[in-house]
CSV table of C-alpha atoms in Angstrom, one decimal:
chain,number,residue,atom,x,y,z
A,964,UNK,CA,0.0,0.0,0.0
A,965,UNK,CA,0.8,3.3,-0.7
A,966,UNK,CA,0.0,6.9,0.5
A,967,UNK,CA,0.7,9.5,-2.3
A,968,UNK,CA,1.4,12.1,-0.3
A,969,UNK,CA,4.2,10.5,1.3
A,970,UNK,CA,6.1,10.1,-1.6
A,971,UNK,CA,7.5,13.1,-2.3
A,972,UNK,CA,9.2,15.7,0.3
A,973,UNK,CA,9.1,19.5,0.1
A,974,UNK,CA,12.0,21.3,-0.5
A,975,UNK,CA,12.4,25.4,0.3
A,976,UNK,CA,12.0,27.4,-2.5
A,977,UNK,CA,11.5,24.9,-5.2
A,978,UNK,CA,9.4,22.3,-7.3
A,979,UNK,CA,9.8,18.6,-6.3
A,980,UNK,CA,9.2,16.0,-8.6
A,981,UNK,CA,8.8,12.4,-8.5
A,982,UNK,CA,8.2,10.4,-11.9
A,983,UNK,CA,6.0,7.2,-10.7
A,984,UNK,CA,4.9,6.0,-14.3
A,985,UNK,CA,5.5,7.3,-18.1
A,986,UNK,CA,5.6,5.7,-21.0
A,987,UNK,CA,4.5,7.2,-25.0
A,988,UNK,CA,1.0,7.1,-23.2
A,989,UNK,CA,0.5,8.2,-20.1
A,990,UNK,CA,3.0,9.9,-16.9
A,991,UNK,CA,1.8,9.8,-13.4
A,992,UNK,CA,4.3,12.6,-11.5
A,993,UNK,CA,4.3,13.9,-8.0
A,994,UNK,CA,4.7,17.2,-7.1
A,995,UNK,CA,5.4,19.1,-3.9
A,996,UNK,CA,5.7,23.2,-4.5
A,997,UNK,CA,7.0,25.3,-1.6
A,998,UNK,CA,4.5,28.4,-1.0
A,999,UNK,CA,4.5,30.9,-4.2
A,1000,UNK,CA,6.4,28.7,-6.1
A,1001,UNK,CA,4.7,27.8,-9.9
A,1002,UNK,CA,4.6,25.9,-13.3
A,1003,UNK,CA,3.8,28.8,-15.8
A,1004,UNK,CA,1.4,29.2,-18.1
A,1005,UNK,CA,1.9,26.5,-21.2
A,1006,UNK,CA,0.3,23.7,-23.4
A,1007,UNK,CA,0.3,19.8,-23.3
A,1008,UNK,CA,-0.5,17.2,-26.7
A,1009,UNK,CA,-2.1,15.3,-23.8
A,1010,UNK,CA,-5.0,15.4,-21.4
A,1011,UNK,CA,-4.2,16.0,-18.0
A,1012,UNK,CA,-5.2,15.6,-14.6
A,1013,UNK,CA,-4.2,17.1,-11.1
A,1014,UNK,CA,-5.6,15.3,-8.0
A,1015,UNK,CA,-4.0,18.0,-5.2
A,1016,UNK,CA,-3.3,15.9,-2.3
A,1017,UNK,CA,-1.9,18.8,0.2
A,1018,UNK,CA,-2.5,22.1,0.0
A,1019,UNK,CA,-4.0,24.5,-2.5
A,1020,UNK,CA,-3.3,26.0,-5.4
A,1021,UNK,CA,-4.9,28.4,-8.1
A,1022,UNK,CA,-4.7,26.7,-11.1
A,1023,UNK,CA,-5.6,28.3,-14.6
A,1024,UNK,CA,-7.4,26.1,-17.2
A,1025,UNK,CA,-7.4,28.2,-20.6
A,1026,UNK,CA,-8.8,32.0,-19.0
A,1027,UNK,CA,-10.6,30.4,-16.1
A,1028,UNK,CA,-8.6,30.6,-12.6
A,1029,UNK,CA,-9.9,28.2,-10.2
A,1030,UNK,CA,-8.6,27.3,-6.3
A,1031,UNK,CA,-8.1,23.6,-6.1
A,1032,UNK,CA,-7.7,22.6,-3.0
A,1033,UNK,CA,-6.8,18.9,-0.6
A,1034,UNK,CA,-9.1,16.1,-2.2
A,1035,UNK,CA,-9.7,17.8,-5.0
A,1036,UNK,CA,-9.1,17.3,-9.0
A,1037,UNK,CA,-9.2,19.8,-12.0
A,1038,UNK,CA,-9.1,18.7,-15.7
A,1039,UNK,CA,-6.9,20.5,-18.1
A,1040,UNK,CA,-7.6,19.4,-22.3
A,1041,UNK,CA,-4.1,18.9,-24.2
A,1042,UNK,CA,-4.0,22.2,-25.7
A,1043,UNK,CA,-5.1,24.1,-23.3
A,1044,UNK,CA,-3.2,26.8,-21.6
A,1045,UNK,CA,-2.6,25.8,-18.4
A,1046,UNK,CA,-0.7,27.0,-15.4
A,1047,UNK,CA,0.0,26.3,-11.4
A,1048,UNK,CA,0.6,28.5,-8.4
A,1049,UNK,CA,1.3,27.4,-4.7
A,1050,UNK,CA,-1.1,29.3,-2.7
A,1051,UNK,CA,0.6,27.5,0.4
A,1052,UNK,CA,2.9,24.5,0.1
A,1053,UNK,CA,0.8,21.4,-1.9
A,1054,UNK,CA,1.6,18.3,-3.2
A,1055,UNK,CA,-0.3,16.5,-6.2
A,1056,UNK,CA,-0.3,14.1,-8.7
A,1057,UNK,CA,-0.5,14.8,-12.3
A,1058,UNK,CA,-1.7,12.4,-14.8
A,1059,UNK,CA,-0.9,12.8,-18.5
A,1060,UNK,CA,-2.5,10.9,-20.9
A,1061,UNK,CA,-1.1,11.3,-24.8
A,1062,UNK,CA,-2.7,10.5,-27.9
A,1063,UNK,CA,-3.2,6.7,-29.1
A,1064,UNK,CA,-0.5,6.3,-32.0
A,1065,UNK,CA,-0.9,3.7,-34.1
């Protein structure tokens, strides 16, 4: 068994990451941001998830800002602009799932 959360450690002033899973379909990350820290605005040729398992962040899904927040998950279309921002320290997981090539 295996608690997400636990996976990853924050570190002052930074990103964290933690590859779990990725192949040409799908990535499964961790992430722990220290407060304020954050992935700017870009695109992805996959769908994505975030399941935030600490924290909270704002995260912005094409023009829409939204607060996402322990427990809770936010879609983001491949793309999409799409950004993240640390309202206080917050771990999450990040799904990534690519395009079926043949």
């Amino acid at each position: 068994m295996l608690t997400l959360k636990d996976q990853i450690s924050y570190q002052e002033g930074q990103i964290a990451s933690k590859t779990l899973a990725q192949n040409k379909n799908v990535s499964l990350t961790l992430f722990a941001f220290d407060k304020d820290e954050e992935i700017s605005s870009h695109q992805s040729t996959g769908d994505a998830m975030i399941q935030v398992l600490e924290g909270k962040a704002r995260i912005m899904v094409g023009k829409e800002f939204f607060e996402v927040s322990e427990g809770e998950s936010i879609l983001m279309p491949h793309d999409v602009d799409h950004a993240v921002y640390a309202l206080e320290p917050m771990k999450m997981c990040l799904t990534v799932v690519f395009p079926y090539e043949r």
